Short mmCIF file of C-alpha atoms and ligand atoms in Angstrom, two decimals:
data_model
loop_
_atom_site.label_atom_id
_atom_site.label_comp_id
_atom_site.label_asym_id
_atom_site.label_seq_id
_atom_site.Cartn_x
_atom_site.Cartn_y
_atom_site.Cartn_z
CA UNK A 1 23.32 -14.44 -15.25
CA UNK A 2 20.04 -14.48 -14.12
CA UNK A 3 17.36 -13.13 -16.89
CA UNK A 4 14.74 -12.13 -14.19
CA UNK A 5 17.44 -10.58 -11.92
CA UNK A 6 14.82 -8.37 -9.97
CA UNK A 7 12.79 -11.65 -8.52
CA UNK A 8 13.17 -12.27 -4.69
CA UNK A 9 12.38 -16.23 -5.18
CA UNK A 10 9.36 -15.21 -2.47
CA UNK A 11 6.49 -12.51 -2.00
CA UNK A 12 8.30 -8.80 -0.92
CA UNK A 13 8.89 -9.61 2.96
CA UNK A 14 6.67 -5.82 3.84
CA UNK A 15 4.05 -7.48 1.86
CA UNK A 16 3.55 -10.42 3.87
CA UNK A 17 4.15 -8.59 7.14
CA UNK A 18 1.68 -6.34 6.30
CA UNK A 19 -0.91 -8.74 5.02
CA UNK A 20 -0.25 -10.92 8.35
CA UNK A 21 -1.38 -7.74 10.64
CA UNK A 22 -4.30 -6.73 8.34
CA UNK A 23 -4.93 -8.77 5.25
CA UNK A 24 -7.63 -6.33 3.42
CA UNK A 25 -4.17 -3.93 4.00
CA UNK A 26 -5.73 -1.31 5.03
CA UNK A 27 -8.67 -1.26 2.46
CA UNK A 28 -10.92 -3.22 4.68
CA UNK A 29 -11.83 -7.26 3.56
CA UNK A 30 -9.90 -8.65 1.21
CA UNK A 31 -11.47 -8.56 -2.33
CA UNK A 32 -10.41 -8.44 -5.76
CA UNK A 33 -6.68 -7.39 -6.44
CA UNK A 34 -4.73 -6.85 -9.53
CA UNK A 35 -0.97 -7.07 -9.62
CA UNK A 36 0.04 -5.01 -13.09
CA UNK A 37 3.54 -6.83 -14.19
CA UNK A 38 3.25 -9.63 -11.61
CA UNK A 39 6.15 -11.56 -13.19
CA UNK A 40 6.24 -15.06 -11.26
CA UNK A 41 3.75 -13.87 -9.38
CA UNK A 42 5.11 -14.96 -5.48
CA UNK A 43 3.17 -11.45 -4.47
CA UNK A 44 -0.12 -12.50 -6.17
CA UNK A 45 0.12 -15.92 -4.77
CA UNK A 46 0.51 -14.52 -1.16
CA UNK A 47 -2.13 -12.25 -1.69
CA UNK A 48 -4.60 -14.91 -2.65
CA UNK A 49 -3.13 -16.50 0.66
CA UNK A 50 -4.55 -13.93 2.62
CA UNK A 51 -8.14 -14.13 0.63
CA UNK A 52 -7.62 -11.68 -2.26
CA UNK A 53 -9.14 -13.22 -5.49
CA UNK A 54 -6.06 -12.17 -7.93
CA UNK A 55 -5.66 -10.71 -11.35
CA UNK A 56 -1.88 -10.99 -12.74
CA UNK A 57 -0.87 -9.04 -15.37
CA UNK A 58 2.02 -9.53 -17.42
CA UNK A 59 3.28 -9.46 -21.25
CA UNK A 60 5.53 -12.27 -20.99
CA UNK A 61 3.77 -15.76 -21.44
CA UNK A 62 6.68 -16.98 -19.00
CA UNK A 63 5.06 -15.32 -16.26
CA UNK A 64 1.53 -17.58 -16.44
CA UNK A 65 2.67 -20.99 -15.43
CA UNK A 66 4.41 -19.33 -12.61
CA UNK A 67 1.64 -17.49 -11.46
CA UNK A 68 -1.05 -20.51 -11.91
CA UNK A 69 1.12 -22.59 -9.66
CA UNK A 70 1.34 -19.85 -6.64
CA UNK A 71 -2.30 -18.46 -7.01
CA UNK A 72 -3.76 -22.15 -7.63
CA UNK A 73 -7.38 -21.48 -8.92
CA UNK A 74 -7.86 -18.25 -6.68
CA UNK A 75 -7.76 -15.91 -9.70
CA UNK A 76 -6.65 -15.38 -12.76
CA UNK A 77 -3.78 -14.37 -15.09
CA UNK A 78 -4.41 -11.96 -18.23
CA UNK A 79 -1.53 -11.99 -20.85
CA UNK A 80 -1.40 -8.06 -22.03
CA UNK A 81 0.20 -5.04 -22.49
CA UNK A 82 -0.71 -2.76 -19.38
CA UNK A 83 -0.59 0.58 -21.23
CA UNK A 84 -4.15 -1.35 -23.32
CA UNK A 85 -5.35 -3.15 -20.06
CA UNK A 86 -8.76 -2.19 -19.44
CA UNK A 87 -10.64 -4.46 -16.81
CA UNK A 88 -14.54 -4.88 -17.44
CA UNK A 89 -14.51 -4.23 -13.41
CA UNK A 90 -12.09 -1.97 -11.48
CA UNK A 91 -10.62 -3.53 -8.89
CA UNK A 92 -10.76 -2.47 -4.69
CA UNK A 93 -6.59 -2.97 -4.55
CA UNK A 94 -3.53 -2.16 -7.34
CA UNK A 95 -0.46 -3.58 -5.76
CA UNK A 96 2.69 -2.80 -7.61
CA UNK A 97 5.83 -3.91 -6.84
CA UNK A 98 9.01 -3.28 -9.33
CA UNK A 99 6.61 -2.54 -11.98
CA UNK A 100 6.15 1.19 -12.72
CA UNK A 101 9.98 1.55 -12.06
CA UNK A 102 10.14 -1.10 -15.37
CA UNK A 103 8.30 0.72 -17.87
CA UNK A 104 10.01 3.58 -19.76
CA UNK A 105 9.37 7.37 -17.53
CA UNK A 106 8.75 8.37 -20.87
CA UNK A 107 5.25 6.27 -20.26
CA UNK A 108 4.27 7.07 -16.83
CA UNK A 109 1.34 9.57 -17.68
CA UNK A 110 0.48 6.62 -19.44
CA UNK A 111 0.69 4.49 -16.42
CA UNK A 112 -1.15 6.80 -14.47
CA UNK A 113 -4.40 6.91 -16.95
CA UNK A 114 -4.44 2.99 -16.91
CA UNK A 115 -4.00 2.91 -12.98
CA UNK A 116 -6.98 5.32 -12.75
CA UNK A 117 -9.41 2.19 -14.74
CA UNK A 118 -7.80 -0.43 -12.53
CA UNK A 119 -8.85 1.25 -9.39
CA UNK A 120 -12.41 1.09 -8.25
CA UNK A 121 -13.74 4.65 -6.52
CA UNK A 122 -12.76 4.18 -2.73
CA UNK A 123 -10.20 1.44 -3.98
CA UNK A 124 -6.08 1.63 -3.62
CA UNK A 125 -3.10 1.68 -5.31
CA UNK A 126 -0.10 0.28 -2.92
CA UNK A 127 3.09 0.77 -4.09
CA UNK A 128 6.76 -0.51 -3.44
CA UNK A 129 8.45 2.54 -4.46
CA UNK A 130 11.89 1.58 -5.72
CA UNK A 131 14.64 2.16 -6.05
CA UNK A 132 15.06 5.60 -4.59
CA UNK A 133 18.43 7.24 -4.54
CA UNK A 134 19.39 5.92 -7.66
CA UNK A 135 21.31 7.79 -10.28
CA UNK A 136 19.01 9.34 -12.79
CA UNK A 137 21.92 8.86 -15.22
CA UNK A 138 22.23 4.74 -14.70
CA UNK A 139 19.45 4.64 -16.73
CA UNK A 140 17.09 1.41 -15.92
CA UNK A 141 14.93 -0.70 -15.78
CA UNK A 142 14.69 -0.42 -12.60
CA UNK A 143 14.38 3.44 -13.10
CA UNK A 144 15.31 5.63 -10.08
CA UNK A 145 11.79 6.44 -8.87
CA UNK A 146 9.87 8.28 -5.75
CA UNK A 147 6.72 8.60 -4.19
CA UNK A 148 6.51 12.12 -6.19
CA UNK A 149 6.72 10.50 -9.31
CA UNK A 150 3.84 7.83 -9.07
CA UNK A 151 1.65 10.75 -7.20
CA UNK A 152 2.65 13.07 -10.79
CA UNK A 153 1.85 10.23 -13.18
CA UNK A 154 -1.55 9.21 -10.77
CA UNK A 155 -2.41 12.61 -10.59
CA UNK A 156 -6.09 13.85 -9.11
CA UNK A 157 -7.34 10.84 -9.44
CA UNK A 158 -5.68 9.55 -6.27
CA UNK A 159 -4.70 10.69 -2.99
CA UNK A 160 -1.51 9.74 -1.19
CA UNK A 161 -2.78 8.69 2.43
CA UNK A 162 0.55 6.63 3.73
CA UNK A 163 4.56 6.98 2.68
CA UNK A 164 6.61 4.75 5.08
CA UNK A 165 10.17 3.07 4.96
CA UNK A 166 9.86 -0.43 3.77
CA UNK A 167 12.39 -3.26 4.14
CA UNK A 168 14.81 -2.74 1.57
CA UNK A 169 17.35 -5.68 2.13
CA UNK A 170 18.80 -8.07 -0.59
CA UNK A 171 18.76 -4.76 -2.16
CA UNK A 172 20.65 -1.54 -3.46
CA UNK A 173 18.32 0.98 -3.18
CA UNK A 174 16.48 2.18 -0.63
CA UNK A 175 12.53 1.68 -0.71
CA UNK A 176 9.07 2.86 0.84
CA UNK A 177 5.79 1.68 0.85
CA UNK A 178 3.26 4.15 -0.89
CA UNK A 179 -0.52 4.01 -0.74
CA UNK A 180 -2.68 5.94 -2.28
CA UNK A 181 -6.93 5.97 -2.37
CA UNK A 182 -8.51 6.48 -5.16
CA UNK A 183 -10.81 9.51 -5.26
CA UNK A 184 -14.79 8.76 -5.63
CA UNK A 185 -14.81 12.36 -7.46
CA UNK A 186 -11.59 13.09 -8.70
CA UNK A 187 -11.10 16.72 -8.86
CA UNK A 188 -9.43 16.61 -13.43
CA UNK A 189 -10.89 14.16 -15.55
CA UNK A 190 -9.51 10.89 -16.46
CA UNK A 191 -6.82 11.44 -19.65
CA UNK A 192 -7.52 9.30 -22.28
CA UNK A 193 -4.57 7.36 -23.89
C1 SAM B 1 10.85 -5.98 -12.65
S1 SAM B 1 9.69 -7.20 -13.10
C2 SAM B 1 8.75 -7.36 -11.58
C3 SAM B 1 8.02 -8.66 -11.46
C4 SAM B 1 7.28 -8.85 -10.13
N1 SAM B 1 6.35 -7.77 -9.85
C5 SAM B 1 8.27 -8.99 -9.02
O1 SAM B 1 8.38 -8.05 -8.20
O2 SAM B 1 8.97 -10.03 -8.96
C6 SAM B 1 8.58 -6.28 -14.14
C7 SAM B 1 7.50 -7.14 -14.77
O3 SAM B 1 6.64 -6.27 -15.51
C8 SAM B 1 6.36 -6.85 -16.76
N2 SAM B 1 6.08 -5.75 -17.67
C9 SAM B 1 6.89 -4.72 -18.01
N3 SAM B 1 6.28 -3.89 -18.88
C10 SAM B 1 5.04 -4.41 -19.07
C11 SAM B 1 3.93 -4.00 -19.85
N4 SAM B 1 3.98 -2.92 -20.65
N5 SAM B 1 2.80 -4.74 -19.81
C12 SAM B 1 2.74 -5.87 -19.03
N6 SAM B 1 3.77 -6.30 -18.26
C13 SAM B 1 4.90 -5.59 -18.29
C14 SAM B 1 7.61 -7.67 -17.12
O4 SAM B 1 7.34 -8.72 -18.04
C15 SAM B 1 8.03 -8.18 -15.73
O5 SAM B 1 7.44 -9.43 -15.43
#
């Protein structure tokens, strides 16, 4: 059996549709993007291929060969834990795909304090919310999760400006595309870990 069995061998199909109408996705020219738990890094890779200069993320040393060889020079990858990741400079775009739904929910305050250092004021956080529907009980990861739950765990730090269907095939659950801006004067301060 497959030990990375969430990988789709290729960047998330919405991803590259998406980037093909509008590559700064909505956030105006492409700039700097950070993909938290970018695994083999096929999204990172096609964001660079649409002029993002990209940070992956990951704990598992695995991940960096795969991500040098998709991203090719056009960024970088940083071996850490998330929950510690600090960046020296936030970043204009957060994309997440299969990576807040990995982490324990018992962490996803946690997630949401770290998101709010990734993020640059004005910047977004664009989400592949999945999988929705699924049985709170059949445990994870992936753990069932909505756009409700990243907007709890991001908080007032970030706005939720688009929640669409998103292409869900080659997989159980359904899933949506969530983006959210992050606020230049958030209305609660940022927790600290
Ligand atoms: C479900 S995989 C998704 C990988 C990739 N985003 C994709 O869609 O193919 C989750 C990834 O997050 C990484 N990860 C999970 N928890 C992490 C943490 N606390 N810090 C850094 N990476 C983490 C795992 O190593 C794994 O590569």
């Amino acid at each position: 059996m497959s030990q990375t069995p969430w990988d789709l061998g290729q960047p998330y199909s919405d991803l590259i549709a998406r980037l093909e109408r509008d590559p700064g996705l909505g956030a105006g020219s492409p700039g700097r993007a950070l993909v938290p738990g970018c695994g083999s890094g096929h999204d990172a890779g096609a964001l660079a291929d649409h002029g993002w200069v990209v940070t992956g993320l990951d704990f598992a040393p695995s991940a960096e060969p795969l991500f040098d060889a998709k991203v090719k020079g056009r960024g970088e990858f940083v071996l850490a834990d998330l929950f510690a990741y600090r960046p020296q400079e936030p970043f204009d775009l957060v994309f997440d795909h299969t990576c807040f739904c990995a982490i324990s929910p018992a962490r996803r305050m946690e997630f949401g304090s770290a998101a709010a250092g990734w993020v640059k004021p004005a910047g977004r956080l664009v989400s592949v919310v999945f999988p929705m529907g699924k049985p709170i009980e059949h445990g994870g990861p992936p753990y069932a999760m909505t756009t409700d739950d990243l907007a709890v765990a991001l908080g007032s730090n970030f706005e939720l400006v688009t929640d669409d269907e998103a292409d869900c095939s080659g997989r159980r659950w359904e899933t949506r595309w969530a983006v959210f801006d992050r606020l230049d004067s958030p209305t609660g301060a940022v927790e600290p870990l």
